Short mmCIF file of N, CA and C and ligand atoms in Angstrom, two decimals:
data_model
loop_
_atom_site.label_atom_id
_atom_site.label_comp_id
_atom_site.label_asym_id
_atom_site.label_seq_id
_atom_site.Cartn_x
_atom_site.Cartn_y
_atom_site.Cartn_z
N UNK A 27 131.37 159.51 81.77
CA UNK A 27 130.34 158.67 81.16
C UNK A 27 130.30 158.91 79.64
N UNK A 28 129.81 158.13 78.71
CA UNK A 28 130.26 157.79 77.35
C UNK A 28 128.80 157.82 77.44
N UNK A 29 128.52 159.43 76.29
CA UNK A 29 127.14 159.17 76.06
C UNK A 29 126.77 158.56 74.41
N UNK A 30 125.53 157.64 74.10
CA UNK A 30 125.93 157.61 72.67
C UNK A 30 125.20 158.14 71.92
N UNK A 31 125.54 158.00 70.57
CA UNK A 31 125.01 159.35 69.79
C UNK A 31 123.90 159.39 69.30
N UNK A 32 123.08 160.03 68.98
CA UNK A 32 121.49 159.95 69.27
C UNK A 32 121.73 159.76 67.41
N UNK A 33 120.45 158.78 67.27
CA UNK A 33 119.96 158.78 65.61
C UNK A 33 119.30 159.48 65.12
N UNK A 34 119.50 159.70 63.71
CA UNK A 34 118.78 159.95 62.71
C UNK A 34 117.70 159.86 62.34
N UNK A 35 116.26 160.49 62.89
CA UNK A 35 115.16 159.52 62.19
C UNK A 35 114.04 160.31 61.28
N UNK A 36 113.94 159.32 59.96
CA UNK A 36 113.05 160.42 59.45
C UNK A 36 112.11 159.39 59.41
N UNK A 37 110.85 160.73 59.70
CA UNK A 37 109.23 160.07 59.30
C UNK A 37 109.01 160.65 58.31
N UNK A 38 106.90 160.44 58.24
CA UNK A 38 106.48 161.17 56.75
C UNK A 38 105.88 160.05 56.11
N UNK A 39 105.35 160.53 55.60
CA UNK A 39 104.29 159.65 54.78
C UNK A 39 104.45 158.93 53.78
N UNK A 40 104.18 157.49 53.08
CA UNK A 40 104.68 156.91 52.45
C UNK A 40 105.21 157.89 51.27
N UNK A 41 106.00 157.51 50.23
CA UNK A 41 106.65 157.77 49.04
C UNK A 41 107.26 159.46 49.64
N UNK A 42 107.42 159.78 50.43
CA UNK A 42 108.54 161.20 51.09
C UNK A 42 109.32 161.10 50.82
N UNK A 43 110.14 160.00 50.75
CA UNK A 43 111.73 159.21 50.12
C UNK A 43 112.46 159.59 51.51
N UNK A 44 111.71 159.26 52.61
CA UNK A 44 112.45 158.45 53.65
C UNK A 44 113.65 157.42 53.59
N UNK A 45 113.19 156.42 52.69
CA UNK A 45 114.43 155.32 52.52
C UNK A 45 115.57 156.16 51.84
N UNK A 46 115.43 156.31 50.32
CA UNK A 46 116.54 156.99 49.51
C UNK A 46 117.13 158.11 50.16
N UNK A 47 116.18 158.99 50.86
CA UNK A 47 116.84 160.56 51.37
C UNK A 47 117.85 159.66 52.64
N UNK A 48 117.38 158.47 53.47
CA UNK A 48 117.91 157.50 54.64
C UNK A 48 119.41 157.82 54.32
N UNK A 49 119.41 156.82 52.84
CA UNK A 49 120.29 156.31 52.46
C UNK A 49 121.75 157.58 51.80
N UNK A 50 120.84 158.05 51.45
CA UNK A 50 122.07 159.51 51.29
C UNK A 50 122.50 160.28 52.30
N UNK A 51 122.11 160.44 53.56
CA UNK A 51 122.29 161.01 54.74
C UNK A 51 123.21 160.35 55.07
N UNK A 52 122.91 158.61 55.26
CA UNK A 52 123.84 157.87 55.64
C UNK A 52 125.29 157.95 55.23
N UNK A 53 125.32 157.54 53.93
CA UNK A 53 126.86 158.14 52.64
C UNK A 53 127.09 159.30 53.52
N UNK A 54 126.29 160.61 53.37
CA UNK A 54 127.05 161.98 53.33
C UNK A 54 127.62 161.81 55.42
N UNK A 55 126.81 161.20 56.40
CA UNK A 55 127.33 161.62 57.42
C UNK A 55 128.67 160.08 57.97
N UNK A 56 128.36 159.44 57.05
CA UNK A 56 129.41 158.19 57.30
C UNK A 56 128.70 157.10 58.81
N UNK A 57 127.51 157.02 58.34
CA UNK A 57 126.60 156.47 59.38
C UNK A 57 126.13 155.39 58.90
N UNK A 58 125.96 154.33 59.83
CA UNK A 58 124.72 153.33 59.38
C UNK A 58 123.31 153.38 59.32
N UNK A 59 123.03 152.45 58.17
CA UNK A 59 121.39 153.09 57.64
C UNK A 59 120.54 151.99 57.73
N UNK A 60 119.18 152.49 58.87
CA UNK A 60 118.72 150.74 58.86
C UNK A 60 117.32 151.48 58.37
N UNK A 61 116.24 150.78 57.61
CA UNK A 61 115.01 150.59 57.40
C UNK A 61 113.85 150.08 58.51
N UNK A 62 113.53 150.27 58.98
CA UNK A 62 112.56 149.51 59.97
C UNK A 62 111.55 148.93 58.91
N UNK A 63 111.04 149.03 57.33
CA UNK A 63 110.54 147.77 57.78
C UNK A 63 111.06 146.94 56.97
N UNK A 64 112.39 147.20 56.31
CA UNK A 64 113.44 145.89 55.72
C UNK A 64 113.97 145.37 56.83
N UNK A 65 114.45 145.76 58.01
CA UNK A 65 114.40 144.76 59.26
C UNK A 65 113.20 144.17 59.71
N UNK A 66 112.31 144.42 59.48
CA UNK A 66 110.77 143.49 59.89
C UNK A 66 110.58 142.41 58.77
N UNK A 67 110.95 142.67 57.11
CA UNK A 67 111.02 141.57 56.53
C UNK A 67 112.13 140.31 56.80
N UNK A 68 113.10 140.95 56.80
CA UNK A 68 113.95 139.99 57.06
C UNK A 68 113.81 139.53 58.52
N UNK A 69 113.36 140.07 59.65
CA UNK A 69 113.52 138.96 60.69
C UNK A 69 111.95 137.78 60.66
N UNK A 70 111.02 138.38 59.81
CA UNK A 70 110.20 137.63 59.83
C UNK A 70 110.13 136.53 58.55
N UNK A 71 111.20 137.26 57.77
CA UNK A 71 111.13 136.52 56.50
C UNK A 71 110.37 136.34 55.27
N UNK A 72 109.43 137.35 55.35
CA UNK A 72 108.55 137.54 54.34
C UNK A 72 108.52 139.00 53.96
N UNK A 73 108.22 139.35 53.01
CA UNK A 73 108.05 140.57 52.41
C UNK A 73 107.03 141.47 53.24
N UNK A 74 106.87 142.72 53.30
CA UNK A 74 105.55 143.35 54.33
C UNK A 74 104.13 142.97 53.86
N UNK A 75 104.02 142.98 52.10
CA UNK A 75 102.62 142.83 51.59
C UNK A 75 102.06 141.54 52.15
N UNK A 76 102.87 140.80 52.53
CA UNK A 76 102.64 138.91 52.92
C UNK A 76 102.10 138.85 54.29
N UNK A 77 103.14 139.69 55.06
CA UNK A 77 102.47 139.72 56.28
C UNK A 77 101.59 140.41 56.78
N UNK A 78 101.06 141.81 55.83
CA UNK A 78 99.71 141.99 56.07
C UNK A 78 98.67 141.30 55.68
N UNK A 79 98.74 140.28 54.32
CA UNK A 79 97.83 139.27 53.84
C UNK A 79 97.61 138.47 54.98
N UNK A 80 99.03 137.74 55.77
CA UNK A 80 98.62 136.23 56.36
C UNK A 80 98.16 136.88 57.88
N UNK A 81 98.79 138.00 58.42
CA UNK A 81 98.41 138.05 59.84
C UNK A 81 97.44 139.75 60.16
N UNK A 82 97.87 140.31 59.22
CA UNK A 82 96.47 141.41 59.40
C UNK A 82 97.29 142.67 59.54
N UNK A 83 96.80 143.97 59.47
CA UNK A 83 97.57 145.29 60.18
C UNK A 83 98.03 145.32 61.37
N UNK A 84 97.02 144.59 62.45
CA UNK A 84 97.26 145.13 63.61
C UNK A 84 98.64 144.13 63.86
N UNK A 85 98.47 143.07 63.34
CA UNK A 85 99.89 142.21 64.23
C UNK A 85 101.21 142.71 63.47
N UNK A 86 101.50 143.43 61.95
CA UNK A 86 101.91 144.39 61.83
C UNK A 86 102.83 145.29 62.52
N UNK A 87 101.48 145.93 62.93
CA UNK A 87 101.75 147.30 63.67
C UNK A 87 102.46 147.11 65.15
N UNK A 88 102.28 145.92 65.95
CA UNK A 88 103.05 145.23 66.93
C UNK A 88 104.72 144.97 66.71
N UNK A 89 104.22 144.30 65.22
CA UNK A 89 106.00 144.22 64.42
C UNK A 89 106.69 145.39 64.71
N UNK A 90 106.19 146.88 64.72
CA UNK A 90 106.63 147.72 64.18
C UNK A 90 107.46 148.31 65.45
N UNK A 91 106.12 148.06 66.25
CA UNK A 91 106.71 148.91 67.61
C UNK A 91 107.66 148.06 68.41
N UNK A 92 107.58 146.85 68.11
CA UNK A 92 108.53 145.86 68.68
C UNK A 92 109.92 146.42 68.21
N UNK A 93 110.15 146.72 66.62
CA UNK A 93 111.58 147.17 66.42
C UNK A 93 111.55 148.33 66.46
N UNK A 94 110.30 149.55 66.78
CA UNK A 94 111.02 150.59 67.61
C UNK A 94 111.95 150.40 68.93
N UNK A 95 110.97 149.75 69.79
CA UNK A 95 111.83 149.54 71.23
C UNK A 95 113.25 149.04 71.07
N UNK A 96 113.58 148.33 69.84
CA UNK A 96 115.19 147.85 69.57
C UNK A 96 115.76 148.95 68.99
N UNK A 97 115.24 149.07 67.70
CA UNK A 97 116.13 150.41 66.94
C UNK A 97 116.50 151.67 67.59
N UNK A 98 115.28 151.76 68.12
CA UNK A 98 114.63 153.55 68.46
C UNK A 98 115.98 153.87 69.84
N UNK A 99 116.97 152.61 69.91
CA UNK A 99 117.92 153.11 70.86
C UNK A 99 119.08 153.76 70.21
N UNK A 100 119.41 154.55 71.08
CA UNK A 100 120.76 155.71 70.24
C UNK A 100 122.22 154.65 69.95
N UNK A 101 122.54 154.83 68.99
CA UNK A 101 123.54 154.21 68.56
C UNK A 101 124.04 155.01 67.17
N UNK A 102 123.22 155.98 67.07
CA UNK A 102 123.94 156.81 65.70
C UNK A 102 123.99 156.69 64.37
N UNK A 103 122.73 155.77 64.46
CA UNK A 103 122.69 155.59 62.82
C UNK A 103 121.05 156.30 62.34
N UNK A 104 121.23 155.89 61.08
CA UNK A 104 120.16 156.97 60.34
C UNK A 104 119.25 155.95 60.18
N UNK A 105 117.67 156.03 60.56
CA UNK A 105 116.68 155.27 60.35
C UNK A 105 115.84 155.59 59.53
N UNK A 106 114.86 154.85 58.52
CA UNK A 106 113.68 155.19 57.85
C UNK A 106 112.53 154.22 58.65
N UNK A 107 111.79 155.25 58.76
CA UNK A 107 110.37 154.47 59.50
C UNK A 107 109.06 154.37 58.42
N UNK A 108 108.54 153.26 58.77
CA UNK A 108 107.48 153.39 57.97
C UNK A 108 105.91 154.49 58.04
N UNK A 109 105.46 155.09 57.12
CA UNK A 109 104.58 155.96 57.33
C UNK A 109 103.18 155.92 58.27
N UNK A 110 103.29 154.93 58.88
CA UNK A 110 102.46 154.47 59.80
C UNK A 110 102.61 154.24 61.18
N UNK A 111 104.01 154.04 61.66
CA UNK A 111 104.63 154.51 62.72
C UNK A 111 103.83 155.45 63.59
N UNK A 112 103.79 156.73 63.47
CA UNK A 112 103.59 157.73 64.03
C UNK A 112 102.16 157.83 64.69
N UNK A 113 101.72 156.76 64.24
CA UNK A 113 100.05 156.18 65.04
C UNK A 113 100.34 155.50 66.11
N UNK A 114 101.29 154.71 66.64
CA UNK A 114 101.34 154.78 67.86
C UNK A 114 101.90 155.88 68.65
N UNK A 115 101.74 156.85 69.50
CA UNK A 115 102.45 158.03 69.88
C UNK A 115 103.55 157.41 70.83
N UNK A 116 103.09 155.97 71.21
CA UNK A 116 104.63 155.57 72.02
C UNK A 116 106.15 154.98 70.97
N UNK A 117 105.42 154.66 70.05
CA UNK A 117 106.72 154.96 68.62
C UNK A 117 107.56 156.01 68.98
N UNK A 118 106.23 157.29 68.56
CA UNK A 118 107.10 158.26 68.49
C UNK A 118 108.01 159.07 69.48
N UNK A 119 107.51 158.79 70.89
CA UNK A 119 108.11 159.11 72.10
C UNK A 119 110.02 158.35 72.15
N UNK A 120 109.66 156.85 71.88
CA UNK A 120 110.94 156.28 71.95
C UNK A 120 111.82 156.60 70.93
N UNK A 121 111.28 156.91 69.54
CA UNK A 121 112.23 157.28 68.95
C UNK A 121 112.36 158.41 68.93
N UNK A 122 112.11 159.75 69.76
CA UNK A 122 112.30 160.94 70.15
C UNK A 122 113.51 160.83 71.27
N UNK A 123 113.65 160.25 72.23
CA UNK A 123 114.27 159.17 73.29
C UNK A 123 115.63 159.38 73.28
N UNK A 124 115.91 158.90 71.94
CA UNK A 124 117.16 157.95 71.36
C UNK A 124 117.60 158.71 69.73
N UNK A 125 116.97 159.71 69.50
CA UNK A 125 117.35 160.21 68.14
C UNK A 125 117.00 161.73 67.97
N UNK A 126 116.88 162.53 66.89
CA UNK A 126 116.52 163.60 66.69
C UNK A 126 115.58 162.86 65.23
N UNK A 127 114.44 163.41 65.29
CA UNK A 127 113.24 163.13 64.13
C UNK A 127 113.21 164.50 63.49
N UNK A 128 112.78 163.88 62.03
CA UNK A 128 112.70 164.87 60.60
C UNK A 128 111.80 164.21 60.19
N UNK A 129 110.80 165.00 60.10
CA UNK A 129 109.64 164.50 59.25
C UNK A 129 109.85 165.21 57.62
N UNK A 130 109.61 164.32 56.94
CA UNK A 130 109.68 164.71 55.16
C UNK A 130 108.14 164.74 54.47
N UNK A 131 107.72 165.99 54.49
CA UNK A 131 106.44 166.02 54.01
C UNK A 131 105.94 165.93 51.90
N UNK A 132 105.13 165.56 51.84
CA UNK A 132 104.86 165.89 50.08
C UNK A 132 102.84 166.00 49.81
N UNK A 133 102.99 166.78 48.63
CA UNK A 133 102.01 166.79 48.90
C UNK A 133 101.17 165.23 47.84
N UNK A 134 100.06 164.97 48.18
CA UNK A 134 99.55 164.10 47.71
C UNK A 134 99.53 163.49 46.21
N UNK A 135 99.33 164.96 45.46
CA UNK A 135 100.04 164.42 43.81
C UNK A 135 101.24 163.84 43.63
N UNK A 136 102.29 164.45 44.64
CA UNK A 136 104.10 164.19 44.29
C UNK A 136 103.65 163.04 44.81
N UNK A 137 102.97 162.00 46.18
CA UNK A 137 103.01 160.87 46.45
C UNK A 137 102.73 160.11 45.64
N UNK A 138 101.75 160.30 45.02
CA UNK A 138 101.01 159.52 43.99
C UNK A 138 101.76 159.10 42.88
N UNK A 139 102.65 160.36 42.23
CA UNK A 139 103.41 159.75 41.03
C UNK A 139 104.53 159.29 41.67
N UNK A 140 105.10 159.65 43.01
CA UNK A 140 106.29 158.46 43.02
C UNK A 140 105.90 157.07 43.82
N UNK A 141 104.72 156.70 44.26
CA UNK A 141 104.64 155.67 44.32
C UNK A 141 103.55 154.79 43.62
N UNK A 142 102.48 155.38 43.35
CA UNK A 142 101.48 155.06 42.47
C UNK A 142 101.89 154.00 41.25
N UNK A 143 102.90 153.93 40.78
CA UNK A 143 102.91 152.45 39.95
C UNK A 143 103.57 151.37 40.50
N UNK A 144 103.70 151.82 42.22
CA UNK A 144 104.65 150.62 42.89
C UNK A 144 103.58 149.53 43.25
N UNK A 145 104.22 148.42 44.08
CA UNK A 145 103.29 147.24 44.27
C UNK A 145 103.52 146.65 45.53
N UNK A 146 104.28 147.58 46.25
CA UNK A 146 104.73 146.60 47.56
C UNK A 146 103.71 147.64 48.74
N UNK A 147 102.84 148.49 48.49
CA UNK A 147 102.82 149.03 49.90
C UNK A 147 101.45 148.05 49.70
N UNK A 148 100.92 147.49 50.87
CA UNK A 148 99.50 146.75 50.70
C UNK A 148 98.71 147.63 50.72
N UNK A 149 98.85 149.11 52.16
CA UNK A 149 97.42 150.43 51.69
C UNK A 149 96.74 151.03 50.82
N UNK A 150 98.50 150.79 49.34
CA UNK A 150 98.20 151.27 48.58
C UNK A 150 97.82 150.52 47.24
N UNK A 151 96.83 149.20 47.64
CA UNK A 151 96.60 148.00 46.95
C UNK A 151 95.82 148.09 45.80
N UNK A 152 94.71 148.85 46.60
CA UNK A 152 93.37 149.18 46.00
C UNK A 152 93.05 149.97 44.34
N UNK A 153 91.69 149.88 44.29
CA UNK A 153 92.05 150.48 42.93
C UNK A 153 92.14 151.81 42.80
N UNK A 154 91.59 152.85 43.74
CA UNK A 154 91.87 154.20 43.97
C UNK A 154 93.15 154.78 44.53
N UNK A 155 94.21 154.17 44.81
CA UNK A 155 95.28 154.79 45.04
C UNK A 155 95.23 155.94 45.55
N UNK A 156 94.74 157.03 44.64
CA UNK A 156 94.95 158.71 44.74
C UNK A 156 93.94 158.68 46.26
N UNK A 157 93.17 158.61 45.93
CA UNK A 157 92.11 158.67 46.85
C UNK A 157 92.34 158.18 48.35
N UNK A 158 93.38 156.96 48.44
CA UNK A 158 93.75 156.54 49.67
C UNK A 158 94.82 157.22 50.55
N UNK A 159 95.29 157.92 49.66
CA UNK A 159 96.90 158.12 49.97
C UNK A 159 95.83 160.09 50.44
N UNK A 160 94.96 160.58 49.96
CA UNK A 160 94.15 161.74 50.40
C UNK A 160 93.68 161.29 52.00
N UNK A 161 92.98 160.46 51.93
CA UNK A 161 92.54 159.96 53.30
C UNK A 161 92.75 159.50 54.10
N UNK A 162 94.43 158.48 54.02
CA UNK A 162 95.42 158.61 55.28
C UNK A 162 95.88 159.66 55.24
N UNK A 163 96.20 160.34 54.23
CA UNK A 163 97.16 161.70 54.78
C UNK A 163 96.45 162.35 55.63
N UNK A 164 95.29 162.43 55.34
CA UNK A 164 94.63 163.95 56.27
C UNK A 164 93.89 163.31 57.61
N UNK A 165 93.71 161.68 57.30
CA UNK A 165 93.60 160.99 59.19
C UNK A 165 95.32 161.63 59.74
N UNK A 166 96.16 161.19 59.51
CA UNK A 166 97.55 161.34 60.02
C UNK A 166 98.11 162.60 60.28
N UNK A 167 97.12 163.75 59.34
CA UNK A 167 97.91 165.08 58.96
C UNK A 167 98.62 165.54 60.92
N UNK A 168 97.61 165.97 61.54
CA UNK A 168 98.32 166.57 63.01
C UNK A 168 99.40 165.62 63.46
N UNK A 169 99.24 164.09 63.12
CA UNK A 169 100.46 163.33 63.65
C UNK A 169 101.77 163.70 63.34
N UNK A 170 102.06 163.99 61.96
CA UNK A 170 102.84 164.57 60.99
C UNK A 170 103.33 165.98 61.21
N UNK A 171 102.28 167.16 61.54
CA UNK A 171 102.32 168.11 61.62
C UNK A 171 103.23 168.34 63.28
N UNK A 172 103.05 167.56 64.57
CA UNK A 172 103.16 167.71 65.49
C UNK A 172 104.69 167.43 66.13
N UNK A 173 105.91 166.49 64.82
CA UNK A 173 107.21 166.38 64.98
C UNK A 173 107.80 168.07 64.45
N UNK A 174 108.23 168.67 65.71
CA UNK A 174 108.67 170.03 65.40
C UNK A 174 109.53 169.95 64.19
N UNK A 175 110.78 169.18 63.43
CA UNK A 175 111.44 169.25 62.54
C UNK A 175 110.79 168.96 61.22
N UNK A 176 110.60 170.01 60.27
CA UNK A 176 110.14 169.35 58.85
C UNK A 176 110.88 169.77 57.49
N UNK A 177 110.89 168.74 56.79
CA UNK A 177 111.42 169.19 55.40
C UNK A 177 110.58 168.88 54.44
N UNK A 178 109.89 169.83 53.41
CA UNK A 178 109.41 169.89 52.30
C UNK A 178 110.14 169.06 51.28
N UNK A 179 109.79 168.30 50.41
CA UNK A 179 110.23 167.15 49.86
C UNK A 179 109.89 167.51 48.11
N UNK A 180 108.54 167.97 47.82
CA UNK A 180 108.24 168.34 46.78
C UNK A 180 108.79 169.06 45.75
N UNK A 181 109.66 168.65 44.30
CA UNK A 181 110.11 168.76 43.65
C UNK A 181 111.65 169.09 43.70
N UNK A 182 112.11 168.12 44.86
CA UNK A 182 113.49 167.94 45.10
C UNK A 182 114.03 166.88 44.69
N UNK A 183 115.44 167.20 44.97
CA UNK A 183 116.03 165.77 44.37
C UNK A 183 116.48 165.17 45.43
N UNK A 184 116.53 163.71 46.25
CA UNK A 184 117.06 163.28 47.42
C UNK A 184 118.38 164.10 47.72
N UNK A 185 119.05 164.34 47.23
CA UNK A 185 120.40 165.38 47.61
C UNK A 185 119.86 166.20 48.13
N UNK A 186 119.18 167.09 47.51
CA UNK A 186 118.65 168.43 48.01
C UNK A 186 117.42 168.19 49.16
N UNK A 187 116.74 167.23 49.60
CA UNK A 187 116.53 167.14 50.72
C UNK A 187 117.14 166.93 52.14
N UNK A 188 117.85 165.51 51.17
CA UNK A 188 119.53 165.13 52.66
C UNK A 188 120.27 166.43 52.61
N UNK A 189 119.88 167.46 52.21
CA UNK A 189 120.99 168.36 52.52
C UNK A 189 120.17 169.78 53.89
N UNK A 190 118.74 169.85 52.82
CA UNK A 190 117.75 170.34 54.04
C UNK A 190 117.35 169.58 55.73
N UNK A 191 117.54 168.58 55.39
CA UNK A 191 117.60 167.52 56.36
C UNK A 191 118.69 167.88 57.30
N UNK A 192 120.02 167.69 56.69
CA UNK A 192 121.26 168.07 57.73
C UNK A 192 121.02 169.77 58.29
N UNK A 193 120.28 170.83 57.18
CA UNK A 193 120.32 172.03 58.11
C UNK A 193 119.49 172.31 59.13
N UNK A 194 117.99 171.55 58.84
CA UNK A 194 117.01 172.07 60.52
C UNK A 194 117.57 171.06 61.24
N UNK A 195 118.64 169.95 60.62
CA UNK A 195 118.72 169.26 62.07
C UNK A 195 119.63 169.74 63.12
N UNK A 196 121.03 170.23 62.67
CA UNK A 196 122.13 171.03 62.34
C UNK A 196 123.22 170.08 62.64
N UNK A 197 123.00 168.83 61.61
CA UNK A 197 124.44 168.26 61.98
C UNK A 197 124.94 167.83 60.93
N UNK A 198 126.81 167.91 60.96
CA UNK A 198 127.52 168.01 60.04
C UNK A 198 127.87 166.90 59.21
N UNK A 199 128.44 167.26 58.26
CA UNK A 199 128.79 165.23 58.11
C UNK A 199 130.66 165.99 58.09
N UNK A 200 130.94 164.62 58.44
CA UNK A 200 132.90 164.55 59.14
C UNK A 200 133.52 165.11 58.00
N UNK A 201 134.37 165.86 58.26
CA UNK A 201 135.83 166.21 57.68
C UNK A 201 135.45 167.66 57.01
C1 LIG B 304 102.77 152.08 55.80
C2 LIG B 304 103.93 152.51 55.18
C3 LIG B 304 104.92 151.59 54.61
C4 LIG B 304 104.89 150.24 55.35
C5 LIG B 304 103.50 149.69 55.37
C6 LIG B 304 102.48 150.64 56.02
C7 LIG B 304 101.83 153.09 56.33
O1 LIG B 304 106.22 152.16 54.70
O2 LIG B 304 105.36 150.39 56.67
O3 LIG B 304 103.15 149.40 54.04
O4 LIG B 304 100.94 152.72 57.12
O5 LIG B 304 101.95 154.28 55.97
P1 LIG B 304 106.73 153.40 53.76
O6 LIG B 304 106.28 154.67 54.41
O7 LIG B 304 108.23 153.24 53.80
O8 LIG B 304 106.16 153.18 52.41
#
């Protein structure tokens, strides 16, 4: 029997550099790299901020788990999930399933300056920013805390995480 190879998945809270750290894992292990929620824009066709404007969080959050149940199957590539994921615990079960999970933690200042002048997360719309990104973190903190694999993210460079990343996970990249 031909088993297949379990994915890559990192969680963590927005601005962790899930995507970028994704995307260098991907390069260094010669894997494919999908986004869960750049596959939710593109199959719906709108950007994420749009579709939380026109249809709300919760239908969203349906989006989300809908392309867990697709992605979250083993096929060996490296995923970035969005920081909100991990609120459904059946997310996190399926993509436990079908992958090995790395959560990428930071603390709230490092979030703030690397995403704080961005414009695409809608949570982080408001005019307090700092303040929001304090009060999902610490609703979410045990969600976060409770994926046994973690990597500290704070004052690294995506290399030097994708590289902590490959050691608690313990897998190699080819040749
Ligand atoms: C969200 C995180 C975002 C995106 C959406 C909601 C969250 O992804 O899924 O804006 O609830 O934490 P990133 O973690 O990639 O920013």
């Amino acid at each position: 029997m031909v088993t297949a190879p379990r994915n890559l998945v990192l969680l963590g809270f927005m601005g962790a550099g899930k995507t970028t750290v994704g995307e260098c894992l991907a390069r260094r292990l010669g894997r494919p790299f999908l986004d869960i929620d750049h596959w939710i824009e593109a199959k719906i066709g709108k950007p994420i901020p749009q579709i939380f404007q026109e249809r709300g969080e919760a239908a969203f959050r349906v989006l989300e788990s809908e392309a867990v149940a697709y992605l979250g199957a083993p096929t060996g590539k490296v995923l970035a999930c969005g920081g909100g994921i991990v609120k459904n615990s059946e997310n996190v079960q399926r993509l436990a399933e079908g992958g090995i999970l790395v959560c990428l933690s930071a603390t709230p200042e490092t979030v703030l300056a690397r995403v704080g002048h961005q414009r695409h997360r809608p949570l982080l719309a408001g005019d307090d920013p700092g303040g929001t990104i304090r009060r999902l973190m610490e609703e979410r903190a045990a969600l976060y805390r409770a994926i046994p694999l973690q990597v500290a993210t704070d004052g690294k460079s995506p290399e030097q995480v994708a590289a902590d990343v490959l050691a608690v996970s313990g897998l190699t990249p080819p040749g």
